[in-house]
C-alpha positions as protocol buffer text, in pm:
chain_id: "A"
residue {
  index: 1
  type: MET
  ca { x: 178 y: 1365 z: 3353 }
}
residue {
  index: 2
  type: ARG
  ca { x: 246 y: 1623 z: 3080 }
}
residue {
  index: 3
  type: ALA
  ca { x: 157 y: 1509 z: 2728 }
}
residue {
  index: 4
  type: LEU
  ca { x: 128 y: 1662 z: 2385 }
}
residue {
  index: 5
  type: LYS
  ca { x: -231 y: 1658 z: 2254 }
}
residue {
  index: 6
  type: ILE
  ca { x: -307 y: 1700 z: 1883 }
}
residue {
  index: 7
  type: VAL
  ca { x: -662 y: 1731 z: 1751 }
}
residue {
  index: 8
  type: ALA
  ca { x: -695 y: 1707 z: 1371 }
}
residue {
  index: 9
  type: GLU
  ca { x: -988 y: 1684 z: 1130 }
}
residue {
  index: 10
  type: GLY
  ca { x: -1020 y: 1598 z: 762 }
}
residue {
  index: 11
  type: LEU
  ca { x: -1269 y: 1513 z: 490 }
}
residue {
  index: 12
  type: THR
  ca { x: -1159 y: 1158 z: 409 }
}
residue {
  index: 13
  type: ALA
  ca { x: -930 y: 883 z: 531 }
}
residue {
  index: 14
  type: SER
  ca { x: -865 y: 526 z: 421 }
}
residue {
  index: 15
  type: PHE
  ca { x: -633 y: 273 z: 587 }
}
residue {
  index: 16
  type: ARG
  ca { x: -626 y: -27 z: 359 }
}
residue {
  index: 17
  type: TYR
  ca { x: -575 y: -384 z: 467 }
}
residue {
  index: 18
  type: PRO
  ca { x: -225 y: -462 z: 338 }
}
residue {
  index: 19
  type: HIS
  ca { x: -305 y: -809 z: 199 }
}
residue {
  index: 20
  type: PHE
  ca { x: -580 y: -696 z: -43 }
}
residue {
  index: 21
  type: MET
  ca { x: -429 y: -612 z: -381 }
}
residue {
  index: 22
  type: MET
  ca { x: -708 y: -620 z: -643 }
}
residue {
  index: 23
  type: GLY
  ca { x: -1086 y: -590 z: -667 }
}
residue {
  index: 24
  type: VAL
  ca { x: -1157 y: -432 z: -330 }
}
residue {
  index: 25
  type: GLN
  ca { x: -969 y: -229 z: -69 }
}
residue {
  index: 26
  type: PRO
  ca { x: -1138 y: -244 z: 273 }
}
residue {
  index: 27
  type: THR
  ca { x: -1024 y: 2 z: 537 }
}
residue {
  index: 28
  type: PHE
  ca { x: -937 y: -30 z: 901 }
}
residue {
  index: 29
  type: GLU
  ca { x: -1170 y: 180 z: 1115 }
}
residue {
  index: 30
  type: MET
  ca { x: -875 y: 307 z: 1316 }
}
residue {
  index: 31
  type: PRO
  ca { x: -540 y: 440 z: 1188 }
}
residue {
  index: 32
  type: PRO
  ca { x: -275 y: 168 z: 1231 }
}
residue {
  index: 33
  type: PRO
  ca { x: 26 y: 255 z: 1450 }
}
residue {
  index: 34
  type: ALA
  ca { x: 253 y: 250 z: 1144 }
}
residue {
  index: 35
  type: THR
  ca { x: 35 y: 521 z: 987 }
}
residue {
  index: 36
  type: LEU
  ca { x: 53 y: 731 z: 1303 }
}
residue {
  index: 37
  type: TYR
  ca { x: 431 y: 698 z: 1308 }
}
residue {
  index: 38
  type: GLY
  ca { x: 447 y: 836 z: 955 }
}
residue {
  index: 39
  type: HIS
  ca { x: 215 y: 1121 z: 1052 }
}
residue {
  index: 40
  type: VAL
  ca { x: 435 y: 1221 z: 1346 }
}
residue {
  index: 41
  type: ALA
  ca { x: 753 y: 1191 z: 1136 }
}
residue {
  index: 42
  type: SER
  ca { x: 594 y: 1415 z: 872 }
}
residue {
  index: 43
  type: ALA
  ca { x: 535 y: 1689 z: 1129 }
}
residue {
  index: 44
  type: LEU
  ca { x: 889 y: 1656 z: 1266 }
}
residue {
  index: 45
  type: GLY
  ca { x: 1039 y: 1649 z: 917 }
}
residue {
  index: 46
  type: GLU
  ca { x: 1248 y: 1337 z: 980 }
}
residue {
  index: 47
  type: TRP
  ca { x: 1234 y: 977 z: 1096 }
}
residue {
  index: 48
  type: PHE
  ca { x: 1265 y: 954 z: 1474 }
}
residue {
  index: 49
  type: ASP
  ca { x: 1381 y: 680 z: 1707 }
}
residue {
  index: 50
  type: PRO
  ca { x: 1059 y: 522 z: 1842 }
}
residue {
  index: 51
  type: GLN
  ca { x: 1234 y: 385 z: 2149 }
}
residue {
  index: 52
  type: GLY
  ca { x: 1068 y: 539 z: 2453 }
}
residue {
  index: 53
  type: VAL
  ca { x: 805 y: 728 z: 2252 }
}
residue {
  index: 54
  type: ARG
  ca { x: 450 y: 636 z: 2352 }
}
residue {
  index: 55
  type: PHE
  ca { x: 124 y: 737 z: 2194 }
}
residue {
  index: 56
  type: ALA
  ca { x: -251 y: 711 z: 2252 }
}
residue {
  index: 57
  type: VAL
  ca { x: -525 y: 769 z: 2000 }
}
residue {
  index: 58
  type: ARG
  ca { x: -895 y: 845 z: 1967 }
}
residue {
  index: 59
  type: PHE
  ca { x: -1044 y: 835 z: 1619 }
}
residue {
  index: 60
  type: GLU
  ca { x: -1399 y: 898 z: 1501 }
}
residue {
  index: 61
  type: PHE
  ca { x: -1572 y: 930 z: 1165 }
}
residue {
  index: 62
  type: ARG
  ca { x: -1929 y: 998 z: 1053 }
}
residue {
  index: 63
  type: ARG
  ca { x: -1975 y: 739 z: 781 }
}
residue {
  index: 64
  type: LYS
  ca { x: -1801 y: 464 z: 584 }
}
residue {
  index: 65
  type: GLN
  ca { x: -1876 y: 435 z: 212 }
}
residue {
  index: 66
  type: ALA
  ca { x: -1716 y: 270 z: -92 }
}
residue {
  index: 67
  type: ASP
  ca { x: -1588 y: 464 z: -392 }
}
residue {
  index: 68
  type: VAL
  ca { x: -1450 y: 342 z: -725 }
}
residue {
  index: 69
  type: GLU
  ca { x: -1085 y: 406 z: -804 }
}
residue {
  index: 70
  type: THR
  ca { x: -869 y: 298 z: -1098 }
}
residue {
  index: 71
  type: THR
  ca { x: -506 y: 194 z: -1101 }
}
residue {
  index: 72
  type: TYR
  ca { x: -285 y: 97 z: -1392 }
}
residue {
  index: 73
  type: LEU
  ca { x: -61 y: -206 z: -1354 }
}
residue {
  index: 74
  type: LEU
  ca { x: 239 y: -116 z: -1571 }
}
residue {
  index: 75
  type: THR
  ca { x: 481 y: -359 z: -1733 }
}
residue {
  index: 76
  type: PRO
  ca { x: 786 y: -298 z: -1957 }
}
residue {
  index: 77
  type: ALA
  ca { x: 693 y: -261 z: -2323 }
}
residue {
  index: 78
  type: SER
  ca { x: 863 y: -242 z: -2660 }
}
residue {
  index: 79
  type: GLY
  ca { x: 770 y: -91 z: -2994 }
}
residue {
  index: 80
  type: LYS
  ca { x: 648 y: 262 z: -3071 }
}
residue {
  index: 81
  type: MET
  ca { x: 385 y: 491 z: -2926 }
}
residue {
  index: 82
  type: PRO
  ca { x: 57 y: 463 z: -3122 }
}
residue {
  index: 83
  type: GLY
  ca { x: 16 y: 840 z: -3158 }
}
residue {
  index: 84
  type: ASP
  ca { x: 375 y: 915 z: -3257 }
}
residue {
  index: 85
  type: LYS
  ca { x: 580 y: 638 z: -3416 }
}
residue {
  index: 86
  type: SER
  ca { x: 902 y: 833 z: -3353 }
}
residue {
  index: 87
  type: LEU
  ca { x: 869 y: 780 z: -2976 }
}
residue {
  index: 88
  type: PRO
  ca { x: 962 y: 443 z: -2822 }
}
residue {
  index: 89
  type: LYS
  ca { x: 716 y: 277 z: -2588 }
}
residue {
  index: 90
  type: ALA
  ca { x: 863 y: 214 z: -2243 }
}
residue {
  index: 91
  type: LEU
  ca { x: 562 y: 100 z: -2036 }
}
residue {
  index: 92
  type: GLU
  ca { x: 211 y: -21 z: -2097 }
}
residue {
  index: 93
  type: GLY
  ca { x: -78 y: -129 z: -1879 }
}
residue {
  index: 94
  type: ASN
  ca { x: -452 y: -180 z: -1847 }
}
residue {
  index: 95
  type: PRO
  ca { x: -697 y: 0 z: -1618 }
}
residue {
  index: 96
  type: ASN
  ca { x: -784 y: -188 z: -1300 }
}
residue {
  index: 97
  type: PRO
  ca { x: -1099 y: -44 z: -1134 }
}
residue {
  index: 98
  type: PHE
  ca { x: -1170 y: -144 z: -774 }
}
residue {
  index: 99
  type: GLN
  ca { x: -1381 y: -41 z: -477 }
}
residue {
  index: 100
  type: ARG
  ca { x: -1209 y: 141 z: -192 }
}
residue {
  index: 101
  type: GLU
  ca { x: -1373 y: 193 z: 145 }
}
residue {
  index: 102
  type: ILE
  ca { x: -1340 y: 553 z: 265 }
}
residue {
  index: 103
  type: LEU
  ca { x: -1408 y: 706 z: 607 }
}
residue {
  index: 104
  type: TYR
  ca { x: -1574 y: 1044 z: 579 }
}
residue {
  index: 105
  type: PHE
  ca { x: -1523 y: 1341 z: 813 }
}
residue {
  index: 106
  type: PRO
  ca { x: -1262 y: 1174 z: 1035 }
}
residue {
  index: 107
  type: ARG
  ca { x: -1143 y: 1332 z: 1359 }
}
residue {
  index: 108
  type: LEU
  ca { x: -813 y: 1232 z: 1521 }
}
residue {
  index: 109
  type: THR
  ca { x: -704 y: 1300 z: 1877 }
}
residue {
  index: 110
  type: LEU
  ca { x: -342 y: 1195 z: 1927 }
}
residue {
  index: 111
  type: TYR
  ca { x: -147 y: 1200 z: 2253 }
}
residue {
  index: 112
  type: LEU
  ca { x: 232 y: 1177 z: 2267 }
}
residue {
  index: 113
  type: ASN
  ca { x: 458 y: 1159 z: 2570 }
}
residue {
  index: 114
  type: ARG
  ca { x: 676 y: 1423 z: 2404 }
}
residue {
  index: 115
  type: PRO
  ca { x: 550 y: 1769 z: 2510 }
}
residue {
  index: 116
  type: GLU
  ca { x: 876 y: 1915 z: 2372 }
}
residue {
  index: 117
  type: TRP
  ca { x: 743 y: 1847 z: 2019 }
}
residue {
  index: 118
  type: LEU
  ca { x: 477 y: 2116 z: 2058 }
}
residue {
  index: 119
  type: GLU
  ca { x: 630 y: 2363 z: 1811 }
}
residue {
  index: 120
  type: ALA
  ca { x: 688 y: 2091 z: 1551 }
}
residue {
  index: 121
  type: PHE
  ca { x: 313 y: 2033 z: 1530 }
}
residue {
  index: 122
  type: ARG
  ca { x: 232 y: 2402 z: 1535 }
}
residue {
  index: 123
  type: HIS
  ca { x: 465 y: 2443 z: 1237 }
}
residue {
  index: 124
  type: PRO
  ca { x: 468 y: 2100 z: 1063 }
}
residue {
  index: 125
  type: ARG
  ca { x: 746 y: 2040 z: 814 }
}
residue {
  index: 126
  type: TYR
  ca { x: 532 y: 1868 z: 549 }
}
residue {
  index: 127
  type: ALA
  ca { x: 167 y: 1880 z: 443 }
}
residue {
  index: 128
  type: VAL
  ca { x: -63 y: 1743 z: 712 }
}
residue {
  index: 129
  type: CYS
  ca { x: -227 y: 1420 z: 597 }
}
residue {
  index: 130
  type: LEU
  ca { x: -319 y: 1087 z: 752 }
}
residue {
  index: 131
  type: GLY
  ca { x: -212 y: 792 z: 541 }
}
residue {
  index: 132
  type: ARG
  ca { x: -269 y: 874 z: 174 }
}
residue {
  index: 133
  type: SER
  ca { x: -136 y: 1205 z: 43 }
}
residue {
  index: 134
  type: GLN
  ca { x: -485 y: 1307 z: -75 }
}
residue {
  index: 135
  type: ASP
  ca { x: -633 y: 1265 z: 274 }
}
residue {
  index: 136
  type: LEU
  ca { x: -539 y: 1612 z: 395 }
}
residue {
  index: 137
  type: PHE
  ca { x: -600 y: 1707 z: 758 }
}
residue {
  index: 138
  type: THR
  ca { x: -613 y: 2032 z: 956 }
}
residue {
  index: 139
  type: TYR
  ca { x: -480 y: 2071 z: 1308 }
}
residue {
  index: 140
  type: ARG
  ca { x: -762 y: 2217 z: 1513 }
}
residue {
  index: 141
  type: ARG
  ca { x: -575 y: 2219 z: 1839 }
}
residue {
  index: 142
  type: VAL
  ca { x: -218 y: 2150 z: 1947 }
}
residue {
  index: 143
  type: GLU
  ca { x: -141 y: 2188 z: 2317 }
}
residue {
  index: 144
  type: VAL
  ca { x: 32 y: 2043 z: 2619 }
}
residue {
  index: 145
  type: VAL
  ca { x: -212 y: 1894 z: 2871 }
}
residue {
  index: 146
  type: GLU
  ca { x: -177 y: 1757 z: 3221 }
}
residue {
  index: 147
  type: LEU
  ca { x: -309 y: 1402 z: 3238 }
}
residue {
  index: 148
  type: GLN
  ca { x: -430 y: 1297 z: 3581 }
}
residue {
  index: 149
  type: PRO
  ca { x: -416 y: 950 z: 3739 }
}
residue {
  index: 150
  type: ALA
  ca { x: -764 y: 810 z: 3794 }
}
residue {
  index: 151
  type: GLU
  ca { x: -918 y: 505 z: 3955 }
}
residue {
  index: 152
  type: GLN
  ca { x: -1169 y: 465 z: 3671 }
}
residue {
  index: 153
  type: VAL
  ca { x: -1206 y: 614 z: 3322 }
}
residue {
  index: 154
  type: VAL
  ca { x: -1429 y: 586 z: 3015 }
}
residue {
  index: 155
  type: LEU
  ca { x: -1290 y: 443 z: 2690 }
}
residue {
  index: 156
  type: GLU
  ca { x: -1437 y: 479 z: 2340 }
}
residue {
  index: 157
  type: HIS
  ca { x: -1321 y: 525 z: 1979 }
}
residue {
  index: 158
  type: THR
  ca { x: -971 y: 416 z: 2072 }
}
residue {
  index: 159
  type: LEU
  ca { x: -702 y: 156 z: 2008 }
}
residue {
  index: 160
  type: LEU
  ca { x: -613 y: -78 z: 2293 }
}
residue {
  index: 161
  type: PRO
  ca { x: -346 y: -344 z: 2351 }
}
residue {
  index: 162
  type: TYR
  ca { x: -462 y: -693 z: 2262 }
}
residue {
  index: 163
  type: GLU
  ca { x: -448 y: -811 z: 2622 }
}
residue {
  index: 164
  type: TYR
  ca { x: -751 y: -592 z: 2694 }
}
residue {
  index: 165
  type: ALA
  ca { x: -960 y: -860 z: 2520 }
}
residue {
  index: 166
  type: ALA
  ca { x: -943 y: -1055 z: 2845 }
}
residue {
  index: 167
  type: TYR
  ca { x: -1122 y: -771 z: 3028 }
}
residue {
  index: 168
  type: THR
  ca { x: -1395 y: -665 z: 2784 }
}
residue {
  index: 169
  type: ALA
  ca { x: -1571 y: -812 z: 2480 }
}
residue {
  index: 170
  type: ALA
  ca { x: -1680 y: -471 z: 2352 }
}
residue {
  index: 171
  type: GLY
  ca { x: -1398 y: -429 z: 2099 }
}
residue {
  index: 172
  type: GLN
  ca { x: -1286 y: -595 z: 1779 }
}
residue {
  index: 173
  type: ALA
  ca { x: -956 y: -783 z: 1749 }
}
residue {
  index: 174
  type: VAL
  ca { x: -749 y: -673 z: 1449 }
}
residue {
  index: 175
  type: LEU
  ca { x: -403 y: -742 z: 1311 }
}
residue {
  index: 176
  type: MET
  ca { x: -239 y: -410 z: 1217 }
}
residue {
  index: 177
  type: PRO
  ca { x: 100 y: -294 z: 1092 }
}
residue {
  index: 178
  type: ARG
  ca { x: 277 y: -161 z: 1399 }
}
residue {
  index: 179
  type: TRP
  ca { x: 597 y: -55 z: 1228 }
}
residue {
  index: 180
  type: LEU
  ca { x: 749 y: -29 z: 880 }
}
residue {
  index: 181
  type: ASP
  ca { x: 1125 y: -74 z: 867 }
}
residue {
  index: 182
  type: TYR
  ca { x: 1242 y: 170 z: 599 }
}
residue {
  index: 183
  type: HIS
  ca { x: 1597 y: 36 z: 625 }
}
residue {
  index: 184
  type: ARG
  ca { x: 1465 y: -302 z: 503 }
}
residue {
  index: 185
  type: ARG
  ca { x: 1250 y: -185 z: 210 }
}
residue {
  index: 186
  type: ARG
  ca { x: 945 y: -105 z: 426 }
}
residue {
  index: 187
  type: TYR
  ca { x: 941 y: -448 z: 589 }
}
residue {
  index: 188
  type: PRO
  ca { x: 626 y: -455 z: 809 }
}
residue {
  index: 189
  type: ALA
  ca { x: 597 y: -571 z: 1168 }
}
residue {
  index: 190
  type: PHE
  ca { x: 240 y: -667 z: 1265 }
}
residue {
  index: 191
  type: GLU
  ca { x: 73 y: -677 z: 1603 }
}
residue {
  index: 192
  type: ARG
  ca { x: -274 y: -756 z: 1736 }
}
residue {
  index: 193
  type: TYR
  ca { x: -484 y: -479 z: 1887 }
}
residue {
  index: 194
  type: ILE
  ca { x: -839 y: -412 z: 2003 }
}
residue {
  index: 195
  type: VAL
  ca { x: -1037 y: -147 z: 1813 }
}
residue {
  index: 196
  type: LEU
  ca { x: -1294 y: -7 z: 2053 }
}
residue {
  index: 197
  type: HIS
  ca { x: -1570 y: 218 z: 1922 }
}
residue {
  index: 198
  type: ARG
  ca { x: -1839 y: 147 z: 2180 }
}
residue {
  index: 199
  type: ARG
  ca { x: -1826 y: 337 z: 2509 }
}
residue {
  index: 200
  type: VAL
  ca { x: -1699 y: 123 z: 2797 }
}
residue {
  index: 201
  type: ARG
  ca { x: -1636 y: 217 z: 3158 }
}
residue {
  index: 202
  type: THR
  ca { x: -1334 y: 49 z: 3309 }
}
residue {
  index: 203
  type: ARG
  ca { x: -1528 y: -21 z: 3629 }
}
residue {
  index: 204
  type: GLU
  ca { x: -1730 y: -267 z: 3416 }
}
residue {
  index: 205
  type: PHE
  ca { x: -1424 y: -465 z: 3307 }
}
residue {
  index: 206
  type: THR
  ca { x: -1435 y: -837 z: 3379 }
}
residue {
  index: 207
  type: ARG
  ca { x: -1169 y: -948 z: 3624 }
}
residue {
  index: 208
  type: TYR
  ca { x: -1067 y: -1299 z: 3720 }
}
residue {
  index: 209
  type: THR
  ca { x: -850 y: -1433 z: 3995 }
}
residue {
  index: 210
  type: GLY
  ca { x: -486 y: -1429 z: 3890 }
}
residue {
  index: 211
  type: GLN
  ca { x: -529 y: -1180 z: 3607 }
}
residue {
  index: 212
  type: PRO
  ca { x: -241 y: -931 z: 3581 }
}
residue {
  index: 213
  type: ALA
  ca { x: -331 y: -579 z: 3684 }
}
residue {
  index: 214
  type: LEU
  ca { x: -367 y: -326 z: 3407 }
}
residue {
  index: 215
  type: GLU
  ca { x: -144 y: -20 z: 3404 }
}
residue {
  index: 216
  type: PRO
  ca { x: -267 y: 280 z: 3608 }
}
residue {
  index: 217
  type: TRP
  ca { x: -538 y: 478 z: 3431 }
}
residue {
  index: 218
  type: TRP
  ca { x: -468 y: 823 z: 3296 }
}
residue {
  index: 219
  type: ALA
  ca { x: -753 y: 1067 z: 3238 }
}
residue {
  index: 220
  type: ASP
  ca { x: -770 y: 1385 z: 3033 }
}
residue {
  index: 221
  type: PRO
  ca { x: -954 y: 1643 z: 3247 }
}
residue {
  index: 222
  type: ALA
  ca { x: -956 y: 1886 z: 2952 }
}
residue {
  index: 223
  type: GLU
  ca { x: -1221 y: 1666 z: 2788 }
}
residue {
  index: 224
  type: PRO
  ca { x: -1587 y: 1675 z: 2900 }
}
residue {
  index: 225
  type: PRO
  ca { x: -1682 y: 1389 z: 3134 }
}
residue {
  index: 226
  type: LEU
  ca { x: -1865 y: 1090 z: 2989 }
}
residue {
  index: 227
  type: ASP
  ca { x: -2109 y: 908 z: 3216 }
}
residue {
  index: 228
  type: GLY
  ca { x: -1959 y: 1097 z: 3509 }
}
residue {
  index: 229
  type: GLU
  ca { x: -1597 y: 998 z: 3436 }
}
residue {
  index: 230
  type: TYR
  ca { x: -1321 y: 1148 z: 3223 }
}
residue {
  index: 231
  type: PRO
  ca { x: -1204 y: 989 z: 2896 }
}
residue {
  index: 232
  type: GLY
  ca { x: -905 y: 764 z: 2947 }
}
residue {
  index: 233
  type: VAL
  ca { x: -570 y: 767 z: 2770 }
}
residue {
  index: 234
  type: VAL
  ca { x: -421 y: 422 z: 2705 }
}
residue {
  index: 235
  type: TRP
  ca { x: -58 y: 434 z: 2595 }
}
residue {
  index: 236
  type: LEU
  ca { x: 84 y: 223 z: 2313 }
}
residue {
  index: 237
  type: SER
  ca { x: 434 y: 182 z: 2174 }
}
residue {
  index: 238
  type: TRP
  ca { x: 591 y: 138 z: 1829 }
}
residue {
  index: 239
  type: VAL
  ca { x: 852 y: -104 z: 1967 }
}
């Protein structure tokens, strides 16, 4: 199976939980699918139809720390500016400091079932970032690889469908934004996933009678083997 493989690195990344507004901004430890969609659209230079487009991700970072940021909650105001009474005051607000969790030295490996997008990522239309505009990234490698079917693979630092929770307890269940509908004022669609950082071999998966079979495994032979088996590529979808 031919797939586009993008390897990118940066200094910082932060993927905030959408329901935290003040005081603290915790981060997901894996880029949400909605963030990855925006990253791909930025390279292409336009929104694309996600129907039929599949992706797989590996994401690592060295450390997670909290930093202090300040926002200003602005409201309409009247009167004059304090420094120049000839200027009308339009907005006013107070500083709102909060703690934001930041992932340092992140590394993203993204697979897409669109090898024809190779040149778009070699010459991205917009600045390469992941999530926030200040979290700039650099593409270290962009290439088309041949994924091979495999009986068993190794999984780590990846995002898995939620149904994988029935096969392994090594990951963490999370609710993430899968898709933002920009035609409906960025209306979010959420979905449950498994964030897996720990290394797991699929031969160690728990299987019960009557469980549905998982999709065939795909391995990336361009990556070094882990515990004698190649890293696996688990496809996800935005729809």
